[in-house]
mmCIF file of C-alpha atoms in Angstrom:
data_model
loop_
_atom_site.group_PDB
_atom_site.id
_atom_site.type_symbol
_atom_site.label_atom_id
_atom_site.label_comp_id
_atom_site.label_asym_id
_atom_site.label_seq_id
_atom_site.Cartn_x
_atom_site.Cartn_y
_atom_site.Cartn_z
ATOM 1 C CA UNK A 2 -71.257 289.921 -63.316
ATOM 2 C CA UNK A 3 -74.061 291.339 -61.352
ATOM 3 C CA UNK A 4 -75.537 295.210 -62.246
ATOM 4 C CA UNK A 5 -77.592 295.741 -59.277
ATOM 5 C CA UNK A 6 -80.569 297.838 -60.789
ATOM 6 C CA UNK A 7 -82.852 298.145 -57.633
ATOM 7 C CA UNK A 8 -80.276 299.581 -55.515
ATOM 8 C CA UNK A 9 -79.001 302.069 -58.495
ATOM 9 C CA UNK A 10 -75.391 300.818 -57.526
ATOM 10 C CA UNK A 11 -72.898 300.751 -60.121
ATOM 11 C CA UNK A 12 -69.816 300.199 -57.748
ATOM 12 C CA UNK A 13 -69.161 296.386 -59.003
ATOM 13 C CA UNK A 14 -69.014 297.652 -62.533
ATOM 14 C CA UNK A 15 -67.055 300.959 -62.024
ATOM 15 C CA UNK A 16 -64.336 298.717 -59.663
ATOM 16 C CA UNK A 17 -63.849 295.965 -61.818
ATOM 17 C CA UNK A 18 -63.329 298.916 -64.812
ATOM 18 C CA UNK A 19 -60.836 300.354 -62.509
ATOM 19 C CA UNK A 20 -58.768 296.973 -61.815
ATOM 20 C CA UNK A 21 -59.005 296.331 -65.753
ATOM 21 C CA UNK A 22 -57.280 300.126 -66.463
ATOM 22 C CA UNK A 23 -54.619 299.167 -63.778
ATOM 23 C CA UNK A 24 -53.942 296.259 -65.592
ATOM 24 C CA UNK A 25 -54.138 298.300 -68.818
ATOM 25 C CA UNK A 26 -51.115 300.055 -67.970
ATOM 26 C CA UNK A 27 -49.187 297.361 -65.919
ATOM 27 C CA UNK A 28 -49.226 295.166 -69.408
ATOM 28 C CA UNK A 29 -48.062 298.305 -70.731
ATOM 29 C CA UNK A 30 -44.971 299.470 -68.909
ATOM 30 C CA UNK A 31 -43.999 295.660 -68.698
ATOM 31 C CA UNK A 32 -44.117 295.822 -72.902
ATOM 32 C CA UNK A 33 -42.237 299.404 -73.040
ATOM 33 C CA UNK A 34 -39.891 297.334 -70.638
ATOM 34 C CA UNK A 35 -39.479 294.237 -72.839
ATOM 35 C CA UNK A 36 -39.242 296.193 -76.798
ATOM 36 C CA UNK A 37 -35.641 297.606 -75.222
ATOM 37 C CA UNK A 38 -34.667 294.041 -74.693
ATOM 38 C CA UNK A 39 -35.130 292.684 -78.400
ATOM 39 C CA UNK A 40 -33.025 290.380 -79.277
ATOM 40 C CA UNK A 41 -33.900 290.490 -83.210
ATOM 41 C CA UNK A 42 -31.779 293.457 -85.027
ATOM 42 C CA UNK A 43 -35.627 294.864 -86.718
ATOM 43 C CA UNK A 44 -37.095 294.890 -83.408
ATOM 44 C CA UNK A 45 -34.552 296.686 -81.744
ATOM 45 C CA UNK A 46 -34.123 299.398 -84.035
ATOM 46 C CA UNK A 47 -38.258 300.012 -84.191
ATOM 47 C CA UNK A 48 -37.567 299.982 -80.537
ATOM 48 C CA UNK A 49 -35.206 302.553 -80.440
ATOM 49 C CA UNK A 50 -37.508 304.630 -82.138
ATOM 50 C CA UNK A 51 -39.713 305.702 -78.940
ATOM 51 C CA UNK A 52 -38.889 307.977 -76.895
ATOM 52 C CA UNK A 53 -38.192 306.558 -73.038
ATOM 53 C CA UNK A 54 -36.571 309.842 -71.826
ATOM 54 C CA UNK A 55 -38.171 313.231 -70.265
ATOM 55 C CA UNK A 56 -38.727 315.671 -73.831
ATOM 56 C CA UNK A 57 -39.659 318.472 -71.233
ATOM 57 C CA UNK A 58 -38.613 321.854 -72.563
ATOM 58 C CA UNK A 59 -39.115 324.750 -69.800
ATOM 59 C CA UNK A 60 -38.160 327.130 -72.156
ATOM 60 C CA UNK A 61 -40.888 326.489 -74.330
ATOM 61 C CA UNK A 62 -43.738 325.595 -71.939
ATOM 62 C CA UNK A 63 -45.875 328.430 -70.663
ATOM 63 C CA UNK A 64 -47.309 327.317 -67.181
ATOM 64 C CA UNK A 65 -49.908 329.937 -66.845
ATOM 65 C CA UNK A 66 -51.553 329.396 -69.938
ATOM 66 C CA UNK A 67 -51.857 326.048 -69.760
ATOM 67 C CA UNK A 68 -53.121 327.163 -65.807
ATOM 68 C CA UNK A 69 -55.451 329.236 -67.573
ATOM 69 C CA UNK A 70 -56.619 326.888 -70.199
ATOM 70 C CA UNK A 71 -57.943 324.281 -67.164
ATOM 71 C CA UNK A 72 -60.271 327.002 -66.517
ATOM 72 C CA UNK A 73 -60.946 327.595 -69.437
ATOM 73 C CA UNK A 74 -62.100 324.321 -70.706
ATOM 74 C CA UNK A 75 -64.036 323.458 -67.381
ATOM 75 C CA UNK A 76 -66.166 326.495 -68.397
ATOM 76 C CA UNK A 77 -66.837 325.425 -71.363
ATOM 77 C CA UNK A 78 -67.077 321.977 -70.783
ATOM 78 C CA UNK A 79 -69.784 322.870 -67.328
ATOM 79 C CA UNK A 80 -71.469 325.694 -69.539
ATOM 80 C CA UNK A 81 -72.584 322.818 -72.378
ATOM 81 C CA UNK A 82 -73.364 319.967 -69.606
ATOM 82 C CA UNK A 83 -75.160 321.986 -66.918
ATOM 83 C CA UNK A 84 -77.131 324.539 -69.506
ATOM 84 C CA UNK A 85 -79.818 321.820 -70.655
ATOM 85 C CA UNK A 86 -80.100 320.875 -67.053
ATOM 86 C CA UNK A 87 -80.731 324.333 -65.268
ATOM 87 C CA UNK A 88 -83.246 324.870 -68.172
ATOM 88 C CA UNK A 89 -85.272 321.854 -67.682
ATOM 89 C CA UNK A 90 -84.820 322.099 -63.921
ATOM 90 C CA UNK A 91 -85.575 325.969 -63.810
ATOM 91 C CA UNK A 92 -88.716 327.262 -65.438
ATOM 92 C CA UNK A 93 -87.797 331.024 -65.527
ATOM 93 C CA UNK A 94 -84.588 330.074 -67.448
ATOM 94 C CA UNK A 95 -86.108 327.562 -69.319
ATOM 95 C CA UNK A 96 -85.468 327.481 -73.305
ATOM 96 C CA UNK A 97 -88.042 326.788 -76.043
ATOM 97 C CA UNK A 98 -88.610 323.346 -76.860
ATOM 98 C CA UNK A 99 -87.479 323.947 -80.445
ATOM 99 C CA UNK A 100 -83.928 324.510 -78.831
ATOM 100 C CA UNK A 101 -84.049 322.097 -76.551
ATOM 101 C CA UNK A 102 -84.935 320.079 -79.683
ATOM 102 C CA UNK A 103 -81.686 321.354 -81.750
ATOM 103 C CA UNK A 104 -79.203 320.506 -78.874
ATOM 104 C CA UNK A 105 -80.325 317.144 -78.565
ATOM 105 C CA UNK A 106 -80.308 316.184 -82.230
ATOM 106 C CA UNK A 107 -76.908 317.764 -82.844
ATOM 107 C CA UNK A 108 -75.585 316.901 -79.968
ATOM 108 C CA UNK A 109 -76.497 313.118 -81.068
ATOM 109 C CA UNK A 110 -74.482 314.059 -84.581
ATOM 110 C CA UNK A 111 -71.246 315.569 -82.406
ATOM 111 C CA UNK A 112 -71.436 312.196 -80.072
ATOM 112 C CA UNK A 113 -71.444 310.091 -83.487
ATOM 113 C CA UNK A 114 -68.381 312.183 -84.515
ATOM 114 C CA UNK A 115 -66.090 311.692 -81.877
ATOM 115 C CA UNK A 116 -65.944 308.215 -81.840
ATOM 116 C CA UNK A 117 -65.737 307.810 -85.546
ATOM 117 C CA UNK A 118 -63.050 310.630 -86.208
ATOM 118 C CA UNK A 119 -61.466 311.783 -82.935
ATOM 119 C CA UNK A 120 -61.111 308.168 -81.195
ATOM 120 C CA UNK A 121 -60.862 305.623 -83.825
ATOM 121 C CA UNK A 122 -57.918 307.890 -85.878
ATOM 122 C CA UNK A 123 -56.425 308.482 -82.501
ATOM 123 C CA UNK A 124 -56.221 304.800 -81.466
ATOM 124 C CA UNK A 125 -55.044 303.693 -84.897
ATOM 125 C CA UNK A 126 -52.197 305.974 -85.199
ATOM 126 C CA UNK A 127 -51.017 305.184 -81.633
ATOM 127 C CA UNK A 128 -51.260 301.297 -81.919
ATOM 128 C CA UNK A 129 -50.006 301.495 -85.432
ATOM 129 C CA UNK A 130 -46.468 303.099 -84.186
ATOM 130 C CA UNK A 131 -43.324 301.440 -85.126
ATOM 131 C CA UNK A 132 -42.059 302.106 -81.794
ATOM 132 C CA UNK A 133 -44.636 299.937 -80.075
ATOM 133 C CA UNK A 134 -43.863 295.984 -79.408
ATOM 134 C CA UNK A 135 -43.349 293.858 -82.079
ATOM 135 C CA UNK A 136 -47.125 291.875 -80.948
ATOM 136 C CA UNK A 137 -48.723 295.266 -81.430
ATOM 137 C CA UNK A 138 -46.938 295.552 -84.952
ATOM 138 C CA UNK A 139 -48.378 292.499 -85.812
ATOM 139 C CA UNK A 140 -51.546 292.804 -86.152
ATOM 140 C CA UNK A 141 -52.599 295.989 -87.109
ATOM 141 C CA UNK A 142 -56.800 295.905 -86.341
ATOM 142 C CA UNK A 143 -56.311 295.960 -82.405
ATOM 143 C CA UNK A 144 -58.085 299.207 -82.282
ATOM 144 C CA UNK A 145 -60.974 297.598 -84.489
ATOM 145 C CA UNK A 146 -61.001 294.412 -82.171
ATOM 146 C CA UNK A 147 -60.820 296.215 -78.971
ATOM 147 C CA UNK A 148 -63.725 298.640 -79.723
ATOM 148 C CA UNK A 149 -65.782 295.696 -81.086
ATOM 149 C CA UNK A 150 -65.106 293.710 -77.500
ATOM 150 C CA UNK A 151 -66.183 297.169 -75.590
ATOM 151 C CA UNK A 152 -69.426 297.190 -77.667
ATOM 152 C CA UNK A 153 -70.080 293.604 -77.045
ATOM 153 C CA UNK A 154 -69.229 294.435 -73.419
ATOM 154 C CA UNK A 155 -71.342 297.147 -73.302
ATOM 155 C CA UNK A 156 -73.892 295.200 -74.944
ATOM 156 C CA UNK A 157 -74.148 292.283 -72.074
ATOM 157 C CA UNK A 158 -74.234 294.654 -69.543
ATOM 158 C CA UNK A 159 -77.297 296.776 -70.653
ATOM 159 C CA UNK A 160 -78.791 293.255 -72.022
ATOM 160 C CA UNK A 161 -78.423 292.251 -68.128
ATOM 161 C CA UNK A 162 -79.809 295.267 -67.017
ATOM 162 C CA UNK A 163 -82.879 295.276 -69.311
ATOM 163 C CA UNK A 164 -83.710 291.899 -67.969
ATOM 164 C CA UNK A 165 -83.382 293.371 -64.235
ATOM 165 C CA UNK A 166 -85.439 296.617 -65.133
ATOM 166 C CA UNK A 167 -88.278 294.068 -66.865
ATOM 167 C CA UNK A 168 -88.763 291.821 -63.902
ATOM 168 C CA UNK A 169 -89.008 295.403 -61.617
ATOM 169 C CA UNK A 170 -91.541 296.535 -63.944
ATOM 170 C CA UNK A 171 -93.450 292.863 -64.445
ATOM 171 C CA UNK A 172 -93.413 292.690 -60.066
ATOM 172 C CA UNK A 173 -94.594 296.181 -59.435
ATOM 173 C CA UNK A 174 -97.267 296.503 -61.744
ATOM 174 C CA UNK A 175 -100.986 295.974 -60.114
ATOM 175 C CA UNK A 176 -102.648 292.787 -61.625
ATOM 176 C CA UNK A 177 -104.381 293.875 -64.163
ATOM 177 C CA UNK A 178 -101.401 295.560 -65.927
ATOM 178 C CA UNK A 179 -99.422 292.534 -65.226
ATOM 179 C CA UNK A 180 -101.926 290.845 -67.364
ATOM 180 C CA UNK A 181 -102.059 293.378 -69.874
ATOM 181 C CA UNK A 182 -98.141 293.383 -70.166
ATOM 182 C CA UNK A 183 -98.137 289.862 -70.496
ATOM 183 C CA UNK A 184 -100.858 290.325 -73.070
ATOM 184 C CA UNK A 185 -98.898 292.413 -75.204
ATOM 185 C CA UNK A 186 -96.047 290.623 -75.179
ATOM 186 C CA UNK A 187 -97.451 287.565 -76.979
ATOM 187 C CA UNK A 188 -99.723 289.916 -79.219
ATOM 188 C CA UNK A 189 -97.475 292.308 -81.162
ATOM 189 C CA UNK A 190 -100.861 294.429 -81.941
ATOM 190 C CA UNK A 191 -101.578 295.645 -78.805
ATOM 191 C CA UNK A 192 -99.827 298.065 -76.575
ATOM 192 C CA UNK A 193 -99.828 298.848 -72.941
ATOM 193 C CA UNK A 194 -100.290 301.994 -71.305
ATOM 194 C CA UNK A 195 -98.307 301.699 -67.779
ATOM 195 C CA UNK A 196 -99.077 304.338 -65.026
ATOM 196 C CA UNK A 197 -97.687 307.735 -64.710
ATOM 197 C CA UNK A 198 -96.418 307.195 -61.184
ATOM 198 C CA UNK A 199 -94.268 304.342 -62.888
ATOM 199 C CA UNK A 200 -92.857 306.718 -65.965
ATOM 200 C CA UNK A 201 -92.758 303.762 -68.108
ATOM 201 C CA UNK A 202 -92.708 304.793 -71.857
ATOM 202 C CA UNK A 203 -92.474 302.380 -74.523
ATOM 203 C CA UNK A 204 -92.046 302.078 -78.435
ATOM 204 C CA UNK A 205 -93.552 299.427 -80.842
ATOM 205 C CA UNK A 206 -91.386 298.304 -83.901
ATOM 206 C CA UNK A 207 -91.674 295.394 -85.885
ATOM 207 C CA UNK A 208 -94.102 293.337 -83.423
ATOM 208 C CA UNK A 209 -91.501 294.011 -80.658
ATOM 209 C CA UNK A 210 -91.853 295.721 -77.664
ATOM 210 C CA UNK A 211 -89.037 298.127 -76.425
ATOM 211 C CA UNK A 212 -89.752 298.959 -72.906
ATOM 212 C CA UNK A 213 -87.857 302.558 -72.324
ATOM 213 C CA UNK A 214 -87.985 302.898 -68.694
ATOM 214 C CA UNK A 215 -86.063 305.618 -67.248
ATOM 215 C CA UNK A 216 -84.134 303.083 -64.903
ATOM 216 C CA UNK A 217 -82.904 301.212 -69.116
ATOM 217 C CA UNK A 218 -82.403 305.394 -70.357
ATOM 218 C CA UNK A 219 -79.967 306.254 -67.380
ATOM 219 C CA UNK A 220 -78.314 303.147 -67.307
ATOM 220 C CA UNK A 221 -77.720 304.167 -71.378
ATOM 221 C CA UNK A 222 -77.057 307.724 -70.692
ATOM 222 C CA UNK A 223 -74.390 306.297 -67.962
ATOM 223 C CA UNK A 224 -72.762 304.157 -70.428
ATOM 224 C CA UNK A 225 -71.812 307.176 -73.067
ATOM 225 C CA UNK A 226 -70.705 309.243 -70.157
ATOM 226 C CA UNK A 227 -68.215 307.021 -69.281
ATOM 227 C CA UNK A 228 -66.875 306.331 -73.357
ATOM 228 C CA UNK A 229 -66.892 309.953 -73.278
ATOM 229 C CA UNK A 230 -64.944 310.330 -70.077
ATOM 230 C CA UNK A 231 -62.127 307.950 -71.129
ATOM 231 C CA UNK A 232 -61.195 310.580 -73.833
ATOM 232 C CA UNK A 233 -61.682 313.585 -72.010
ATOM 233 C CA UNK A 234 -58.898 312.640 -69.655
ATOM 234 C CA UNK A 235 -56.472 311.561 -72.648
ATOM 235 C CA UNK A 236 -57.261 315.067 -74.380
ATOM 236 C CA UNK A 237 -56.785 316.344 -71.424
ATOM 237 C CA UNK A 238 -53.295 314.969 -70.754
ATOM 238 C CA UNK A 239 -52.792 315.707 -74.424
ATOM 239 C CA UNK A 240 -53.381 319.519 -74.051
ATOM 240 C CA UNK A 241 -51.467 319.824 -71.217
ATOM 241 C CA UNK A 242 -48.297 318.614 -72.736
ATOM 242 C CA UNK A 243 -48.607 320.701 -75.675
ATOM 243 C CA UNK A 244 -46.620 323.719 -76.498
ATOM 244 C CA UNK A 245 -46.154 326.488 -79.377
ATOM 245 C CA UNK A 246 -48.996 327.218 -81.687
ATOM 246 C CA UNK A 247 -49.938 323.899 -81.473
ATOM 247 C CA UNK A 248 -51.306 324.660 -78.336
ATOM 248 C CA UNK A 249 -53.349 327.394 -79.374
ATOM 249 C CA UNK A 250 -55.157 325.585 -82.294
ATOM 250 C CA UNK A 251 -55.839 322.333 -79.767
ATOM 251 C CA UNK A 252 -57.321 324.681 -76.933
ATOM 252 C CA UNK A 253 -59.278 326.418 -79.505
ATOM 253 C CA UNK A 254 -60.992 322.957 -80.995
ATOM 254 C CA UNK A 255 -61.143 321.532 -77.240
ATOM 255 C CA UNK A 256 -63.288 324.407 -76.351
ATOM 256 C CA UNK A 257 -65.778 323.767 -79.280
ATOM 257 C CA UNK A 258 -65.226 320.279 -79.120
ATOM 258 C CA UNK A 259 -65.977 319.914 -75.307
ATOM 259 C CA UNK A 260 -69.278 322.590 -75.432
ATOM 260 C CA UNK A 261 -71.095 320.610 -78.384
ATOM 261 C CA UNK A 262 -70.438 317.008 -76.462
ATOM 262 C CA UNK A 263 -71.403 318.981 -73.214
ATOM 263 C CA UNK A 264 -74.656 320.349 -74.531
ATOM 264 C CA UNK A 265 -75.813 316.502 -76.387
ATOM 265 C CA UNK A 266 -74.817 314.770 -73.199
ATOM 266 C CA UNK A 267 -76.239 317.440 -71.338
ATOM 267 C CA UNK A 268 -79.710 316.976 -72.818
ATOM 268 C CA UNK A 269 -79.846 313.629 -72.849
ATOM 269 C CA UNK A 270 -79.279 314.447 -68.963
ATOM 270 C CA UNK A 271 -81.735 317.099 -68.735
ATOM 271 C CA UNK A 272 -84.407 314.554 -70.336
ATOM 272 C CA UNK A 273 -84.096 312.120 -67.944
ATOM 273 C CA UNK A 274 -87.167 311.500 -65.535
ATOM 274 C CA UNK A 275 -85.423 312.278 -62.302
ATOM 275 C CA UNK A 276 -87.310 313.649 -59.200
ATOM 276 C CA UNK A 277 -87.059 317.047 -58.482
ATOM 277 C CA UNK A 278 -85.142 316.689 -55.459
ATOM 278 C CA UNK A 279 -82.281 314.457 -57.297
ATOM 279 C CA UNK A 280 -79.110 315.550 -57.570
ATOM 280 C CA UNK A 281 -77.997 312.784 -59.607
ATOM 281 C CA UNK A 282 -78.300 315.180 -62.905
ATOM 282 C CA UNK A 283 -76.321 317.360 -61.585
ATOM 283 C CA UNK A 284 -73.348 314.935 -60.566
ATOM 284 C CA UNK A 285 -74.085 313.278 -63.946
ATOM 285 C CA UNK A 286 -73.049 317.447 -65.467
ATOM 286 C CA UNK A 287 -70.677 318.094 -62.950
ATOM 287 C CA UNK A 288 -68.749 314.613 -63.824
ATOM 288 C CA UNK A 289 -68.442 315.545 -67.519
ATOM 289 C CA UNK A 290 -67.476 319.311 -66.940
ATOM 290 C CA UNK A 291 -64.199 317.922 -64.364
ATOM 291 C CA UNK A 292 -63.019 314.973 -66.673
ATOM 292 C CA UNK A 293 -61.252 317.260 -69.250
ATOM 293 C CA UNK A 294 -60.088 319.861 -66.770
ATOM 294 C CA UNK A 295 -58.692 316.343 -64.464
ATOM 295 C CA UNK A 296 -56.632 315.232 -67.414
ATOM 296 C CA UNK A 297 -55.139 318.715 -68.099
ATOM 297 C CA UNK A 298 -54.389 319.161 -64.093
ATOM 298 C CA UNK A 299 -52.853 315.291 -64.186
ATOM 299 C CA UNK A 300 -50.672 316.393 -67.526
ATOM 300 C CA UNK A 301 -49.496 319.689 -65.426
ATOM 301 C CA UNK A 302 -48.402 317.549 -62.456
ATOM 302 C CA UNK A 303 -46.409 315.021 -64.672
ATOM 303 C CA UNK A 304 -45.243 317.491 -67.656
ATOM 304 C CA UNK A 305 -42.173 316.512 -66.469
ATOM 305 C CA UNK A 306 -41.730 313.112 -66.637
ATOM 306 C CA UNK A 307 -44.446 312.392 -69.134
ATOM 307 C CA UNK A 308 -43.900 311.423 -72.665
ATOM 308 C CA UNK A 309 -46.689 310.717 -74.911
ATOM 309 C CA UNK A 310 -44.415 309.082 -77.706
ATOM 310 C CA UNK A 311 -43.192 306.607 -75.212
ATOM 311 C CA UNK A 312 -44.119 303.111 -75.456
ATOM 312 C CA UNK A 313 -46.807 302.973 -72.485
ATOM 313 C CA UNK A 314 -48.353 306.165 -73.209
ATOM 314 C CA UNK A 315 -48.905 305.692 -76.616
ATOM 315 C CA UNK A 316 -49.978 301.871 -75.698
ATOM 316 C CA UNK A 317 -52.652 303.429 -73.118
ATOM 317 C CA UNK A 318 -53.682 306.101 -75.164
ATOM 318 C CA UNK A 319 -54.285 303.677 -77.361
ATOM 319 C CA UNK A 320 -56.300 300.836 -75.567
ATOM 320 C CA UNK A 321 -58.610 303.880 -73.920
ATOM 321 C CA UNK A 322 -59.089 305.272 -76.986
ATOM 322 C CA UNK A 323 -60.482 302.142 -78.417
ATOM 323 C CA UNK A 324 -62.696 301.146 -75.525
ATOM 324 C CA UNK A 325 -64.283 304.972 -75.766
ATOM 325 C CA UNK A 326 -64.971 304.536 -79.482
ATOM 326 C CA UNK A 327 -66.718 301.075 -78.617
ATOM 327 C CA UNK A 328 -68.346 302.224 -76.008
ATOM 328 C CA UNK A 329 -69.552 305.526 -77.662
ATOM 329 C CA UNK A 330 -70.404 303.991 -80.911
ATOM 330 C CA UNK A 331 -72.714 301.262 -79.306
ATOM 331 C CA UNK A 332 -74.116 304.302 -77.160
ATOM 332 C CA UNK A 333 -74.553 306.636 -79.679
ATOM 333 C CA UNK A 334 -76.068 304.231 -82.554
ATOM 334 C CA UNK A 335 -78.182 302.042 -80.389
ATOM 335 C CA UNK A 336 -79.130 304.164 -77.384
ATOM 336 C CA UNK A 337 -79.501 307.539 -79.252
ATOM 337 C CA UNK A 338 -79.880 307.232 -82.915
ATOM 338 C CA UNK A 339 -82.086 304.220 -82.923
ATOM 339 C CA UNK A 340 -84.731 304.978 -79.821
ATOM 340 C CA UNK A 341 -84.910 308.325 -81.051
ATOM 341 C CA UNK A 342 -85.907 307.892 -85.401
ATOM 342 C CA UNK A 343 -87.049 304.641 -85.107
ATOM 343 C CA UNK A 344 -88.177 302.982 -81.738
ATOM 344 C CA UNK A 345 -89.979 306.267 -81.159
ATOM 345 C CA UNK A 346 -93.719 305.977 -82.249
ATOM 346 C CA UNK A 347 -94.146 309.862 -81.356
ATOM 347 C CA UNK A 348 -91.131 310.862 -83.516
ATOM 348 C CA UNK A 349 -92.467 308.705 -86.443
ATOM 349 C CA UNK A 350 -95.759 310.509 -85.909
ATOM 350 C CA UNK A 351 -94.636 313.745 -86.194
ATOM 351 C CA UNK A 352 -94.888 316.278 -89.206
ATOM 352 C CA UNK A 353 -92.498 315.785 -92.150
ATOM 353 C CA UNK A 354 -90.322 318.912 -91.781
ATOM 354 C CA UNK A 355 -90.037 318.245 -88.048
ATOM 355 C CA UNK A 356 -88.809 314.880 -88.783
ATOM 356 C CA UNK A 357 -86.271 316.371 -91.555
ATOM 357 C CA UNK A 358 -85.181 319.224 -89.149
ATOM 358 C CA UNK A 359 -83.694 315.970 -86.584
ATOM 359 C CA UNK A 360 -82.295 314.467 -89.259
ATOM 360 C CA UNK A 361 -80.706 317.712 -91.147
ATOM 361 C CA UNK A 362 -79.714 318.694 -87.269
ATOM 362 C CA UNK A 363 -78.066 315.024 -86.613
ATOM 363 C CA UNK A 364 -76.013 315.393 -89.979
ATOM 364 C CA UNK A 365 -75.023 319.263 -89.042
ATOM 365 C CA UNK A 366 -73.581 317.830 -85.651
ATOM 366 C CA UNK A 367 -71.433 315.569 -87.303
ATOM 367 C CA UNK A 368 -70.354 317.233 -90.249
ATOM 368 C CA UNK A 369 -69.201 320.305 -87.253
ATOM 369 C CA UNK A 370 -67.218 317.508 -85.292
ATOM 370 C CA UNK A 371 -65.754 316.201 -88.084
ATOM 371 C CA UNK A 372 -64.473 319.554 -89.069
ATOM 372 C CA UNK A 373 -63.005 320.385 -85.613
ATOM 373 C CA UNK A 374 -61.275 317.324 -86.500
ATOM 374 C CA UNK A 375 -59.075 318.661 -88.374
ATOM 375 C CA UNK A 376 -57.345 320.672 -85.663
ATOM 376 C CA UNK A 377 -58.096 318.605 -82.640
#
């Protein structure tokens, strides 16, 4: 499959996502279709067990609070995505770099978090249900095998695009720096200095060169939007379905939840070596602050007819789930963690406490996620 780089076009990828989510839930209603039809006594009573029908109680379901809590999460949601970005972007509201510093680190930990204990629980306990199919029952590591096929998807892609960004940099380098990159490559001791009209930066680790462009970083920063994005719209749908003190608690963790993934992805955003006049950061902001708020307003318009214990909701929550925690996991680990402690020769350079303070702030951002885990 082609990632066309140059252009900055990511239609092929995002349509061929689309067709593979429309599949997604065709396989799925034609499965909740088929477990009804068991013929085996075991399968039909597991069967029996989900819910096909409309569990839509008017009585209990407040309208304009869940009204209100779309608002109220697409604040918080915008204030933690767009708040790194007007302060990088706007010098009289800009923060100190020691803050700037906290959010990304933590925000690093909370993006860690939510693939290892909101997704991966999530997808488990929904492709684990007795209700489900008996080839879902089967084997119980789909969740396992379908994150491990997002990373390695994932993985291709940006391996593809690497080689794309590479062969930009390699043809629009003057001569002499073609020689010197060239140079380098073959000779793990020396290091290239590429020009500032080009914003190349680059990191030296074990005799390899990592070439960091800012074409390789948004292509990465890309990829954990959209892993992030797949949840938001299941939460989303999840909230808006929700009723009784339940509700309460779940809005309450969403909003945390939602502001500390806003402010990490918003400063990996922010740090992104856009041109002034690019409004791509602020789509990139505006994308993540609407996901959340888009599943809530899709759960209000199907409340209902929805049920998330039937069969196909509980196999799509499922499968989406799974590809977020993939795709988050590979983002987070390799794009984050790793270019930022140890492909990074000025991180490694840096004083001792400064280099504690990431690490302590990395750990904090996790340890806070997992907590709102509890509730949410």
């Amino acid at each position: 499959m082609s990632f066309y780089i140059k252009n900055k076009k990511y239609e092929l990828f995002i349509s061929n996502l689309l067709v593979f989510l429309l599949t997604t839930f065709s396989v799925a209603d034609a499965q909740d279709a088929q477990g009804g039809q068991s013929t085996g006594t075991q399968d039909s009573q597991s069967t029996g067990l989900c819910s096909s029908g409309n569990v839509f109680d008017s009585s209990t379901y407040d309208l304009r609070l869940h009204i209100g809590a779309l608002f109220i999460v697409l604040c918080s949601s915008s204030l933690g995505a767009f708040l790194p970005v007007i302060s990088k972007r706007s010098p009289k509201l800009k923060f100190p770099s020691h803050i700037f510093f906290a959010c990304k680190h933590f925000g690093t930990g909370v993006i860690v978090a939510t693939a290892f204990i909101h997704m991966l629980p999530s997808s488990f306990e929904a492709l684990s249900n007795e209700c489900l199919p008996e080839v879902w029952r089967n084997y119980s590591a789909w969740p396992g095998a379908i994150a491990m096929m997002s990373s390695s998807f994932i993985f291709f892609i940006e391996y593809v695009a690497l080689s794309y960004t590479q062969n930009d940099i390699h043809e629009t380098l003057p001569t002499s720096h073609k020689n010197e990159l060239d140079l380098t490559i073959t000779n793990s001791d020396e290091s290239i200095s590429a020009d500032k009209d080009f914003h190349h930066s680059h990191a030296h680790a074990h005799g390899t060169l990592v070439l960091l462009t800012n074409k390789t970083q948004s292509i990465g920063i890309f990829i954990l939007e959209l892993g992030i994005c797949f949840h938001s719209i299941i939460i989303g749908m999840t909230l808006s379905v929700t009723t009784g003190s339940d509700f309460i608690s779940l809005l309450v963790a969403l909003v945390f939840h939602q502001m500390f993934e806003g402010l990490g992805l918003g400063s990996r955003i922010a740090d992104l070596d856009f041109p002034k006049s690019s409004i791509r950061p602020w789509l990139m902001s505006l994308a993540y602050g609407a996901t959340t708020p888009f599943g809530i307003a899709i759960g209000l318009g199907v409340r209902q007819s929805y049920n998330p214990n039937s069969a196909t909701a509980l196999i799509v929550q499922g499968i989406l789930d799974s590809i977020s925690a993939g795709i988050l996991l590979y983002a987070a680990l390799v794009e984050l963690i790793a270019n930022d402690f140890i492909y990074d020769p000025k991180f490694r350079k840096k004083p001792t406490i400064y280099q504690a303070s990431a690490f302590l702030l990395l750990l904090l951002g996790a340890g806070t996620m997992a907590l709102i885990g509890y509730w949410a």
